[in-house]
mmCIF file of C-alpha atoms in Angstrom:
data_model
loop_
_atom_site.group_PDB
_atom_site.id
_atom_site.type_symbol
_atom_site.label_atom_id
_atom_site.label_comp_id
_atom_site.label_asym_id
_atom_site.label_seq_id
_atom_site.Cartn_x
_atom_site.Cartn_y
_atom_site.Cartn_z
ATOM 1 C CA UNK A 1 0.000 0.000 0.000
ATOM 2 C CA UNK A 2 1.253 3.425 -0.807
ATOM 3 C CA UNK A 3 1.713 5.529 2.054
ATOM 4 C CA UNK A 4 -0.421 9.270 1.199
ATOM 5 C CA UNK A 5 -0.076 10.754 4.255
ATOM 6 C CA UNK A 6 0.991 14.545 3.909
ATOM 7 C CA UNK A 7 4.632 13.767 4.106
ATOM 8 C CA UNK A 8 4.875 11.631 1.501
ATOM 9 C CA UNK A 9 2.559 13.220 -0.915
ATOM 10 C CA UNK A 10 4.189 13.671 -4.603
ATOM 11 C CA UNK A 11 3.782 17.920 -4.597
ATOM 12 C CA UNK A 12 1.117 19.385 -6.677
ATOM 13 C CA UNK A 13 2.869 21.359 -10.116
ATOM 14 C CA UNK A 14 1.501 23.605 -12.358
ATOM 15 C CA UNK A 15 1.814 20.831 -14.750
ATOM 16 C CA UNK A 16 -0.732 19.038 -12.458
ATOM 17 C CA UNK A 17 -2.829 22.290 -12.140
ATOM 18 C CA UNK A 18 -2.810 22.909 -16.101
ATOM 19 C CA UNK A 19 -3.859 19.092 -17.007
ATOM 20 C CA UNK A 20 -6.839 19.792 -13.993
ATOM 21 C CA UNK A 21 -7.549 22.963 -15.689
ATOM 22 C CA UNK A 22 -7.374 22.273 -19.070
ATOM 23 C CA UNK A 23 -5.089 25.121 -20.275
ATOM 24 C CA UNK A 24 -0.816 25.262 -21.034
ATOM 25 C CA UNK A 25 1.236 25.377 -17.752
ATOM 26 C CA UNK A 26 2.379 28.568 -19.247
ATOM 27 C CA UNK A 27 -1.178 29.606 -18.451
ATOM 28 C CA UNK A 28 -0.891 28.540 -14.841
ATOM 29 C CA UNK A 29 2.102 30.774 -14.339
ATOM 30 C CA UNK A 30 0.953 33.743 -15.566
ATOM 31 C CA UNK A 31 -2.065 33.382 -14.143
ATOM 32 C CA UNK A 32 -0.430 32.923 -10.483
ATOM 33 C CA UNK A 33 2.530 35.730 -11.605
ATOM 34 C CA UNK A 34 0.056 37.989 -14.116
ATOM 35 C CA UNK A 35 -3.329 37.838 -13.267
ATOM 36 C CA UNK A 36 -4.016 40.844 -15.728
ATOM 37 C CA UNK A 37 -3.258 38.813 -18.973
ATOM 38 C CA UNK A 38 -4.990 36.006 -18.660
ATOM 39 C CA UNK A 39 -9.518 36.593 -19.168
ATOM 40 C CA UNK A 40 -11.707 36.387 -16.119
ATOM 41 C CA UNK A 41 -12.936 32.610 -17.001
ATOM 42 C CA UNK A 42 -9.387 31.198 -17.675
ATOM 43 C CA UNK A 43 -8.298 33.221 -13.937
ATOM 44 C CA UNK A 44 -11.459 31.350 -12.226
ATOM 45 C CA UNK A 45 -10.494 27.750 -13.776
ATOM 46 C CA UNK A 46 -6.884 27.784 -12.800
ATOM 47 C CA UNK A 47 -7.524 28.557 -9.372
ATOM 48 C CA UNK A 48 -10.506 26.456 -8.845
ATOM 49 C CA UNK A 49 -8.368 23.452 -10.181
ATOM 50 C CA UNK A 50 -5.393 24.934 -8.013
ATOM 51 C CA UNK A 51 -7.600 24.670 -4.794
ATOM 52 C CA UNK A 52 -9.059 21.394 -6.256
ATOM 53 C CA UNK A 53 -5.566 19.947 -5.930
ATOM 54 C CA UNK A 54 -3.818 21.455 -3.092
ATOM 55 C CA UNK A 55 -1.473 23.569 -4.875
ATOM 56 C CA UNK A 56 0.224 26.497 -3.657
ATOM 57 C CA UNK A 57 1.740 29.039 -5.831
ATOM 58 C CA UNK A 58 5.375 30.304 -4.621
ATOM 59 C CA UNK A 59 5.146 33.740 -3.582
ATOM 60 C CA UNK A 60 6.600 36.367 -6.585
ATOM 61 C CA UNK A 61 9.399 38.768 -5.395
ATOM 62 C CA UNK A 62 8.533 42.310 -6.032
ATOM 63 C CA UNK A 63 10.585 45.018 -4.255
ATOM 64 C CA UNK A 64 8.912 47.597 -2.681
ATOM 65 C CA UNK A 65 8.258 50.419 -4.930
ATOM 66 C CA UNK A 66 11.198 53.134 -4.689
ATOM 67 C CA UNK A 67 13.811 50.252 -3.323
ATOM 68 C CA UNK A 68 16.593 49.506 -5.448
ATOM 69 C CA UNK A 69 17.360 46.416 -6.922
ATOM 70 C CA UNK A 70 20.494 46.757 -8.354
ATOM 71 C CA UNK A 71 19.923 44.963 -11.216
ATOM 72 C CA UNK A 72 19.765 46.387 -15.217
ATOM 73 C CA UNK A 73 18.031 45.154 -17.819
ATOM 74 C CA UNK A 74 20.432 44.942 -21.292
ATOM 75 C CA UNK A 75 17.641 44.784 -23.847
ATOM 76 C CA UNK A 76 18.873 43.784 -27.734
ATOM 77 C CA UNK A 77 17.100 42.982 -30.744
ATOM 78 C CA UNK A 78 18.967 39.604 -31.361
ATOM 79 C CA UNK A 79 21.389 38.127 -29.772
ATOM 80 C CA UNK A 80 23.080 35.551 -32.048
ATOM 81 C CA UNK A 81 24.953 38.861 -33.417
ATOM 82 C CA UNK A 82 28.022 38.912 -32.128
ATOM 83 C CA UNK A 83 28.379 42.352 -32.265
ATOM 84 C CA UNK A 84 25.471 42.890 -29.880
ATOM 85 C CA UNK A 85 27.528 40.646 -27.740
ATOM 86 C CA UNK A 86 30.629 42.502 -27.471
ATOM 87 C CA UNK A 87 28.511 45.333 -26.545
ATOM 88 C CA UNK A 88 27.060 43.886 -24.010
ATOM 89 C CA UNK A 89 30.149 42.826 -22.507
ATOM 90 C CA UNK A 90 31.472 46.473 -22.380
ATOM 91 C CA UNK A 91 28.043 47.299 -20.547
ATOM 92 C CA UNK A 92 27.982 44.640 -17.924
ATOM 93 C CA UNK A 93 31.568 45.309 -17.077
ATOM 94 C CA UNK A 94 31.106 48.826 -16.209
ATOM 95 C CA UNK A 95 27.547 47.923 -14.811
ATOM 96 C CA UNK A 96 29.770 44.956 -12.347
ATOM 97 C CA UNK A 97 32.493 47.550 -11.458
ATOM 98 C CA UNK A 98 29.011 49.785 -10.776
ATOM 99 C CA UNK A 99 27.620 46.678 -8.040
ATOM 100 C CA UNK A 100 24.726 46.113 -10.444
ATOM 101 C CA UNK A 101 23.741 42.262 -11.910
ATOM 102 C CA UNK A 102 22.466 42.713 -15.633
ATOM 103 C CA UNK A 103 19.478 40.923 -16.635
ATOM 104 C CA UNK A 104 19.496 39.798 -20.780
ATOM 105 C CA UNK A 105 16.407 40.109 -22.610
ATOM 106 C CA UNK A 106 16.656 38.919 -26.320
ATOM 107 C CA UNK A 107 13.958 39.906 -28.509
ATOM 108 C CA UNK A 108 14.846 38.171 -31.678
ATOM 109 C CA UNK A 109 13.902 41.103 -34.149
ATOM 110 C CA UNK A 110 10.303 41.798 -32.421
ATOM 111 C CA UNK A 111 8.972 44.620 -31.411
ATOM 112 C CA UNK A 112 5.885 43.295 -29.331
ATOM 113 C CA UNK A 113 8.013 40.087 -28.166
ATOM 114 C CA UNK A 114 10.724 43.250 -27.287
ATOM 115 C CA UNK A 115 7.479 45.294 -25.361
ATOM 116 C CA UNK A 116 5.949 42.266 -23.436
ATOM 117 C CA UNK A 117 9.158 41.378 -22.214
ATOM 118 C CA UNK A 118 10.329 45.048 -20.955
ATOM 119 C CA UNK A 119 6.366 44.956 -19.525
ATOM 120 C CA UNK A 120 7.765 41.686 -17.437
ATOM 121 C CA UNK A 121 10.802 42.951 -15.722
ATOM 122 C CA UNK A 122 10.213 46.693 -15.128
ATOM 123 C CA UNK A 123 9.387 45.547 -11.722
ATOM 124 C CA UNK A 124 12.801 43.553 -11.177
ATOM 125 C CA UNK A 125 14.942 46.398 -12.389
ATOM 126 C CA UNK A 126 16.198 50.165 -12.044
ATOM 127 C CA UNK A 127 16.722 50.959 -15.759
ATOM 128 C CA UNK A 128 16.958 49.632 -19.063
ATOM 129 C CA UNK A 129 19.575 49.882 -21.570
ATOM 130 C CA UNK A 130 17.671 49.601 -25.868
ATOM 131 C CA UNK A 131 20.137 48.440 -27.717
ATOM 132 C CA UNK A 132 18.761 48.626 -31.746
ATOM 133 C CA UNK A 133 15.157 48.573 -30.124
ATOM 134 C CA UNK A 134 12.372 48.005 -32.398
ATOM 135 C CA UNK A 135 10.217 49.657 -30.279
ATOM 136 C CA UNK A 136 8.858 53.021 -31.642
ATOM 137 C CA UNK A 137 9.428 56.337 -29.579
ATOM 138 C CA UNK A 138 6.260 56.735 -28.149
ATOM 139 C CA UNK A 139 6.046 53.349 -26.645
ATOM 140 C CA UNK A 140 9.445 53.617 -25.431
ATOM 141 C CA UNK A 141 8.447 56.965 -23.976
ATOM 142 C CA UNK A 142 5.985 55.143 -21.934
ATOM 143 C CA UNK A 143 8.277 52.868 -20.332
ATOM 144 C CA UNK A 144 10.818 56.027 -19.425
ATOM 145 C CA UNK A 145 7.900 57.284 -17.395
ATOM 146 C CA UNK A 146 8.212 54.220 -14.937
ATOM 147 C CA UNK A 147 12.107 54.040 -15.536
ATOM 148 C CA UNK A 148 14.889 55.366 -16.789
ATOM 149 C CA UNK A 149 16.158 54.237 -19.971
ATOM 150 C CA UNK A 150 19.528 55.141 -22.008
ATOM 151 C CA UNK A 151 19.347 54.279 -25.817
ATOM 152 C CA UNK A 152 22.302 52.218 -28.059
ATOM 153 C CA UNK A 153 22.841 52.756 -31.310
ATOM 154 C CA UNK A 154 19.949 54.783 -31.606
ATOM 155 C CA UNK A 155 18.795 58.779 -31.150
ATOM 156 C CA UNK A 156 15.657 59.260 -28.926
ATOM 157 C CA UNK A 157 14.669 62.631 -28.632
ATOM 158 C CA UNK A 158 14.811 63.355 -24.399
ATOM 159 C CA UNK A 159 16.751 60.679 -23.561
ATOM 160 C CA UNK A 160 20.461 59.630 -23.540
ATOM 161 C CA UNK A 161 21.869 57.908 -26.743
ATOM 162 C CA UNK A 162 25.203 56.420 -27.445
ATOM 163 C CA UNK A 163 25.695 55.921 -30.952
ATOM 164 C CA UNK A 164 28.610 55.430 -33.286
ATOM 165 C CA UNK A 165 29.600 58.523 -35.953
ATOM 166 C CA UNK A 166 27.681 56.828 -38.983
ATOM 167 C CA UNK A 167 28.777 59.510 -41.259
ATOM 168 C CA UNK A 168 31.774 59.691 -40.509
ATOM 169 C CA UNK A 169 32.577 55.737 -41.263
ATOM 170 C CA UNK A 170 30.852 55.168 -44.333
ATOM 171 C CA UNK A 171 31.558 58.179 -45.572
ATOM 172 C CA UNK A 172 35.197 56.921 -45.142
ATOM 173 C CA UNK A 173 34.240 53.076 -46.713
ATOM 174 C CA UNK A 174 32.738 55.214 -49.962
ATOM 175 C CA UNK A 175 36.015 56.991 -50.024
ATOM 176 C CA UNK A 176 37.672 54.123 -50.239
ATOM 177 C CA UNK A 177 35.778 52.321 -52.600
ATOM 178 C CA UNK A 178 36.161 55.702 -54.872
ATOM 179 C CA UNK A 179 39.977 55.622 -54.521
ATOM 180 C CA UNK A 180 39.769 51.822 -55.737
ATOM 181 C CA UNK A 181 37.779 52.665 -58.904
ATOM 182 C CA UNK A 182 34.586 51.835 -58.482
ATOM 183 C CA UNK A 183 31.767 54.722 -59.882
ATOM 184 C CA UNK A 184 28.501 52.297 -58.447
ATOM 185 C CA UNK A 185 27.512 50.555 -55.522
ATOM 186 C CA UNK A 186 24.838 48.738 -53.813
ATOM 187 C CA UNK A 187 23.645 49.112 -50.215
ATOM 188 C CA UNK A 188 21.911 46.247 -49.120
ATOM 189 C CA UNK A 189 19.731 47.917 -46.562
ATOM 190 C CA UNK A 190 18.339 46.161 -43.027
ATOM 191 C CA UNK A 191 15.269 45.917 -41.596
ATOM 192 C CA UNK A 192 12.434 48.425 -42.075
ATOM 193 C CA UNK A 193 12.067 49.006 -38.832
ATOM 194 C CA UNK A 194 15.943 49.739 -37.953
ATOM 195 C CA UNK A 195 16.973 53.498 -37.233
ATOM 196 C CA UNK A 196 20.637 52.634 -37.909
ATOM 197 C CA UNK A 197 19.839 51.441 -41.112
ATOM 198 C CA UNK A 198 18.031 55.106 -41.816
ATOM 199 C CA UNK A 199 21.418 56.992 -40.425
ATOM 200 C CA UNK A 200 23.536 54.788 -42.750
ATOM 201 C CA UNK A 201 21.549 54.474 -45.820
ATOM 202 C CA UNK A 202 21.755 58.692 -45.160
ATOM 203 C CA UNK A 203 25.252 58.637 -44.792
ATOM 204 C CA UNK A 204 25.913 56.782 -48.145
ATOM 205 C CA UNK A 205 23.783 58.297 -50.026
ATOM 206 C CA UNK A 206 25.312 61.547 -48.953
ATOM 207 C CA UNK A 207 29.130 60.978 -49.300
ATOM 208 C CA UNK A 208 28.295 59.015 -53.075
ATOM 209 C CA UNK A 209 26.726 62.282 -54.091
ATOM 210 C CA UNK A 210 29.360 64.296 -53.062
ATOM 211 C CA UNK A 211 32.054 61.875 -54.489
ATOM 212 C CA UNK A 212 29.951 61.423 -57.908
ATOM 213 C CA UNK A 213 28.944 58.061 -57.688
ATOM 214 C CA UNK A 214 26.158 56.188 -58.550
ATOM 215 C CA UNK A 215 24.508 54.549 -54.924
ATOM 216 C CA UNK A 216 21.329 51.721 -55.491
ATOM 217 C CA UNK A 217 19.886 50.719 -52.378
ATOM 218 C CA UNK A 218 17.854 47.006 -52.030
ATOM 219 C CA UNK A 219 15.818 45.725 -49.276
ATOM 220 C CA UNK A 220 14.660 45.959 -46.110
ATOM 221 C CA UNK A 221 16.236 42.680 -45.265
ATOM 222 C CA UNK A 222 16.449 40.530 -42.279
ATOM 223 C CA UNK A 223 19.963 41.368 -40.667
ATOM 224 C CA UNK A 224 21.262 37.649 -41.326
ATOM 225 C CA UNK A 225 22.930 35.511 -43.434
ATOM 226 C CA UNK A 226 19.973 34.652 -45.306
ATOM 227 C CA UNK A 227 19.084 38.169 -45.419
ATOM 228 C CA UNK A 228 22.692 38.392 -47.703
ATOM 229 C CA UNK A 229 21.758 35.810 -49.979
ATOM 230 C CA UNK A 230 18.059 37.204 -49.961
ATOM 231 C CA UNK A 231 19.704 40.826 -51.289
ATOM 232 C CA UNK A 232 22.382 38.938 -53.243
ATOM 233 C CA UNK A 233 19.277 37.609 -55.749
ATOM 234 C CA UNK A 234 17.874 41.230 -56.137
ATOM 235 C CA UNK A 235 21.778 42.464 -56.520
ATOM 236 C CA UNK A 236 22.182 40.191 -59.227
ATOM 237 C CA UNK A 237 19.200 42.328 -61.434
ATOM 238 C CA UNK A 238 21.204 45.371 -61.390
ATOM 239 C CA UNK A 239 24.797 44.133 -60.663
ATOM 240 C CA UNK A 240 27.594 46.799 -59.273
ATOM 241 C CA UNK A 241 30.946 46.072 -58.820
ATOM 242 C CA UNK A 242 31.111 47.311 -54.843
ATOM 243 C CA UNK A 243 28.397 46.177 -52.177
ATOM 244 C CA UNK A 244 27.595 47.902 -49.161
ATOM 245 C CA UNK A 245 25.757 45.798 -46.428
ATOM 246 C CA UNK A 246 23.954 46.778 -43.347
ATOM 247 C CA UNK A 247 25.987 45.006 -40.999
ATOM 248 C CA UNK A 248 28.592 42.302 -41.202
ATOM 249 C CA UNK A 249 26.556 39.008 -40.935
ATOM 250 C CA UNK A 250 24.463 40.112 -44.316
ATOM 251 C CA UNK A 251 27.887 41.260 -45.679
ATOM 252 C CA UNK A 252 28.812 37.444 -45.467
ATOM 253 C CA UNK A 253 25.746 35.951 -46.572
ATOM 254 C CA UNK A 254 25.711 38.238 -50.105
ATOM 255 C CA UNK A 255 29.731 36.831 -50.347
ATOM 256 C CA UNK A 256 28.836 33.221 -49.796
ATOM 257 C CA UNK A 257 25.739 33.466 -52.326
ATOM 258 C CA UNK A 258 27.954 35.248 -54.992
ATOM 259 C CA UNK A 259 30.583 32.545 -54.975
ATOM 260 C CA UNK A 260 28.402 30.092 -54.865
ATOM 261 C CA UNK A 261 27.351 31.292 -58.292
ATOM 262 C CA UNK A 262 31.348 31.432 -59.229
ATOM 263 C CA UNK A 263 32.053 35.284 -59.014
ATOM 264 C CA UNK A 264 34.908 36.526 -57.081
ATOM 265 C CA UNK A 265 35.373 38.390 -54.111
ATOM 266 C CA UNK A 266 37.066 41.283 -54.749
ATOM 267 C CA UNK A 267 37.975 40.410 -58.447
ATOM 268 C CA UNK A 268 34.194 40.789 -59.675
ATOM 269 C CA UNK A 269 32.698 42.924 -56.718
ATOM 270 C CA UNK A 270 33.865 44.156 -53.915
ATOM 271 C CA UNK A 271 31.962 43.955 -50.351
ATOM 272 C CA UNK A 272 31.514 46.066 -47.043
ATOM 273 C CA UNK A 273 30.202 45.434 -44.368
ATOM 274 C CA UNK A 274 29.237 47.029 -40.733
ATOM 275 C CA UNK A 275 30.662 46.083 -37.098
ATOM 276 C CA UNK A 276 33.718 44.357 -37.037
ATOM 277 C CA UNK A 277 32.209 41.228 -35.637
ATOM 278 C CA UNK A 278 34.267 37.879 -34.999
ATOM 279 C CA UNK A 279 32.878 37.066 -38.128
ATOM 280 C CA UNK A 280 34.646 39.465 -40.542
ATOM 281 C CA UNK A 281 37.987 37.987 -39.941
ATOM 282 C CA UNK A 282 37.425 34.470 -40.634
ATOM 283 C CA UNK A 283 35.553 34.835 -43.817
ATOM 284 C CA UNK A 284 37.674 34.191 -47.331
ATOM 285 C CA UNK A 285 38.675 36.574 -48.188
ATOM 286 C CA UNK A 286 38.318 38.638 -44.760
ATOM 287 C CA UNK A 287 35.742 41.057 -44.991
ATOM 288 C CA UNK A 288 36.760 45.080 -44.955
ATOM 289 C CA UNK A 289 34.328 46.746 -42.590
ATOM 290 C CA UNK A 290 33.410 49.739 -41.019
ATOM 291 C CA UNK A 291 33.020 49.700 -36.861
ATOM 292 C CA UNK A 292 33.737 51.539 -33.704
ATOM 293 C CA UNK A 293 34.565 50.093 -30.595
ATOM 294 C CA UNK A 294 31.144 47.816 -28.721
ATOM 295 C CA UNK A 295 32.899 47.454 -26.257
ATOM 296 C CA UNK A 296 33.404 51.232 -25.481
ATOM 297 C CA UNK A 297 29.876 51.879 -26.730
ATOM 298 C CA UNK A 298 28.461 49.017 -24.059
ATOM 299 C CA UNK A 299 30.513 50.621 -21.135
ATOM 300 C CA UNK A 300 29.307 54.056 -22.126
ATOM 301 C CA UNK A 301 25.911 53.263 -22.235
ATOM 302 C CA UNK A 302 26.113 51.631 -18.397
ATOM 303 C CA UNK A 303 28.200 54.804 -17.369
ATOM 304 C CA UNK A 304 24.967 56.768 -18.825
ATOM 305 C CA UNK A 305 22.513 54.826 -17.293
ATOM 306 C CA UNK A 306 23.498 54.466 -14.261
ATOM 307 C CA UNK A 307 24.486 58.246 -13.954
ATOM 308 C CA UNK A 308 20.928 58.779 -14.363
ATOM 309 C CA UNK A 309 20.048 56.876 -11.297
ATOM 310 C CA UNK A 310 22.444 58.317 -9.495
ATOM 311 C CA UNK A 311 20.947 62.022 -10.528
ATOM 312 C CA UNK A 312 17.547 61.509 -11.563
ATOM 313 C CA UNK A 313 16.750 65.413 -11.021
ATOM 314 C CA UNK A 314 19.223 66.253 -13.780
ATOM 315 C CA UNK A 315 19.257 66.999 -17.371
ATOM 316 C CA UNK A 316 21.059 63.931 -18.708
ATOM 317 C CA UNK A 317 19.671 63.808 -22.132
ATOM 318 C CA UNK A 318 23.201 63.296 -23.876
ATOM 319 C CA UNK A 319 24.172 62.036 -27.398
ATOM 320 C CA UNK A 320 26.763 60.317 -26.805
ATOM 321 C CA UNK A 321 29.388 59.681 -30.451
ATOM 322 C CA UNK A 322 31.724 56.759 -30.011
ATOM 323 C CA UNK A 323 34.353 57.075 -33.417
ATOM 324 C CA UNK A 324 33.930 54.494 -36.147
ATOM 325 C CA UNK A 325 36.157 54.411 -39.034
ATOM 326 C CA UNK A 326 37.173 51.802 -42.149
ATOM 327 C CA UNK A 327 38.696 48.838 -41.485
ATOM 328 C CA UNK A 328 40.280 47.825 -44.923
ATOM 329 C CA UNK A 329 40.604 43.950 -45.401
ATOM 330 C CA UNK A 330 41.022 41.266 -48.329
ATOM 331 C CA UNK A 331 37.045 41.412 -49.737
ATOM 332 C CA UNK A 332 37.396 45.407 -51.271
ATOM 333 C CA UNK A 333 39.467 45.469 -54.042
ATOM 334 C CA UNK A 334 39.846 47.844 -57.862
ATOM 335 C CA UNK A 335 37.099 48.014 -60.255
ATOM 336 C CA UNK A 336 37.528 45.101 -62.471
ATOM 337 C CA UNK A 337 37.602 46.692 -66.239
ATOM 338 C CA UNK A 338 35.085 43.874 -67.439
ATOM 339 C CA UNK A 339 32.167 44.270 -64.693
ATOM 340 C CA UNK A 340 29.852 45.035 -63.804
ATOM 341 C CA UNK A 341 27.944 45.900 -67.091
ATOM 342 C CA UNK A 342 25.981 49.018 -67.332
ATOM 343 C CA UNK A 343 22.378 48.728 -65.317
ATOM 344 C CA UNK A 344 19.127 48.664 -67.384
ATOM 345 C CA UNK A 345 16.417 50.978 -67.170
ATOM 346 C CA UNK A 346 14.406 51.307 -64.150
ATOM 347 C CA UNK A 347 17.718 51.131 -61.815
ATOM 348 C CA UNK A 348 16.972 54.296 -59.169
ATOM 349 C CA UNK A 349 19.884 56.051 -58.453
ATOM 350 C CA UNK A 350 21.132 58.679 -56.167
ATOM 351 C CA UNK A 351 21.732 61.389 -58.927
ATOM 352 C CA UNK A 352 25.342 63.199 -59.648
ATOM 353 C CA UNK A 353 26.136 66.227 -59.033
ATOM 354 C CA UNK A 354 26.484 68.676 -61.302
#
């Protein structure tokens, strides 16, 4: 006989609870941690089933409104980039040397995933830290109202930004890809929703017309390496012999598609990307890119934020410019003679000047 006195009873799970209930057990949770996102009905069913079968739901921590917790959240639109991981490593070792534990929250290229999360923490945390947020500025205006909040790579009007000098690095990749011969180029653009890819897509456009070239630009794209080969199909309809990508990752991707198809790298086009990940140098040929320090960036953004907690009174709505510059490599190379050919009609160009 199986003993089922109290002591030895197996413990009552949400698992339990959501099987009694008929509902996920990541029902049961938020209904026990979230009551406000789950209907009326579904509240009444879980708990009825709850009481039902004994259970007991562990009590949530919530600091007491006004206490620190000395934790930050380091919010970034997907991880997997290595460059968003080098900045975070700059941030959470000023945030350690700072006594504060940083909290991750990926949000894989979403904005609502990127809202409901933030919505989930702002009670665990003293600030947040939007790095390439997909959020738009009014809803991230409603979340400084409960907390403050320091921007990466981004400009938000009223609140502190640290963001590299765009213009300043592509206008030196264009430069360079005007010193090597080439009179067009491509700029394989990232997703729609991406300021950075606005300030950039600017900044070329800008420097090609005051350097009299030709600029094309193709997209949005997803900031991957199937995003590269994606924009590597729609390059191939009005070829150029230089390629500009929105970061480093699609920069690879539109280099593995076009030699898969048995052009060259620089010989028959030349390629640029944005970062300086881990990535660029072990890619053949090694990919010339145009970055500033993440590092620096991260353990500005920290400093930033957690100067505003420190003076919450004062007027800390900084822009903050980290340098970024050209780092020349193996995959940007002259203008062959024999390519690209010229593009057909319908092509839409940043004009010359006169």
């Amino acid at each position: 006989m199986v003993d089922e006195t109290p002591q030895h009873r197996k413990p009552v799970t949400i698992y339990d609870v959501a099987r009694e209930a008929g509902v996920a057990a990541s029902t049961v949770s938020r209904t026990f941690s979230r009551p406000g996102r789950v209907t009326a009905a579904t509240n009444e069913r879980v708990h009825r089933a709850a009481a039902k079968l004994g259970y007991r739901a562990k009590p949530i921590f919530r600091p007491e409104k006004g206490v620190a917790t000395k934790m930050l959240a380091f919010v970034v639109a997907d991880i997997a980039n290595p460059v968003y991981s080098h900045i975070m490593k700059g941030f959470q070792e000023e945030a350690t040397q700072n006594g504060y534990t940083v909290l991750l929250i990926d949000s894989t290229e979403d904005g609502q995933a990127e809202h409901q999360a933030i919505q989930s923490v702002l009670h665990l945390v003293d600030g947040l830290a939007l790095t390439a947020s997909r959020l738009s500025d009014s809803a991230i205006n409603q979340v400084v109202k409960i907390t403050p909040v320091v921007a990466v790579n981004r400009i938000i009007a009223g609140l502190p930004s640290v963001v590299p000098d765009t213009p300043r690095g592509m206008r030196r990749a264009v430069e360079h890809l005007a010193t090597l011969g080439h009179t067009r180029l491509t700029y394989l653009s990232g997703p729609a929703a991406s300021w950075a890819d606005g300030v950039r897509w600017r900044a070329v456009s800008e420097a090609c017309f005051e350097l009299n070239l030709h600029a094309r630009r193709v997209g949005p794209n997803v900031p991957s390496i199937q995003g590269g080969f994606d924009a590597a199909a729609a390059w191939r309809e009005h070829p150029t012999s230089a390629v500009m990508a929105f970061n480093d990752i699609m920069a690879i991707g539109f280099m593995k598609s076009v030699q898969r198809s048995g052009l060259r790298v620089p010989d028959d086009v030349s390629v640029i990307g944005v970062d300086n990940s881990i990535s660029s140098v072990l890619t053949t040929p090694t990919l010339t890119t145009v970055a500033s320090s993440t590092s620096l960036i991260g353990a500005r953004a920290a400093r930033a934020l957690i100067g505003q907690l420190q003076r919450r009174s004062a007027d800390t709505a900084e822009i903050i410019v980290a340098p970024m510059d050209l780092i020349a490599r193996e995959s940007s190379g002259p203008r062959s003679e024999n390519f690209p050919p010229q593009p057909s009609k319908g092509d839409t160009d940043v004009p010359r000047s006169p």
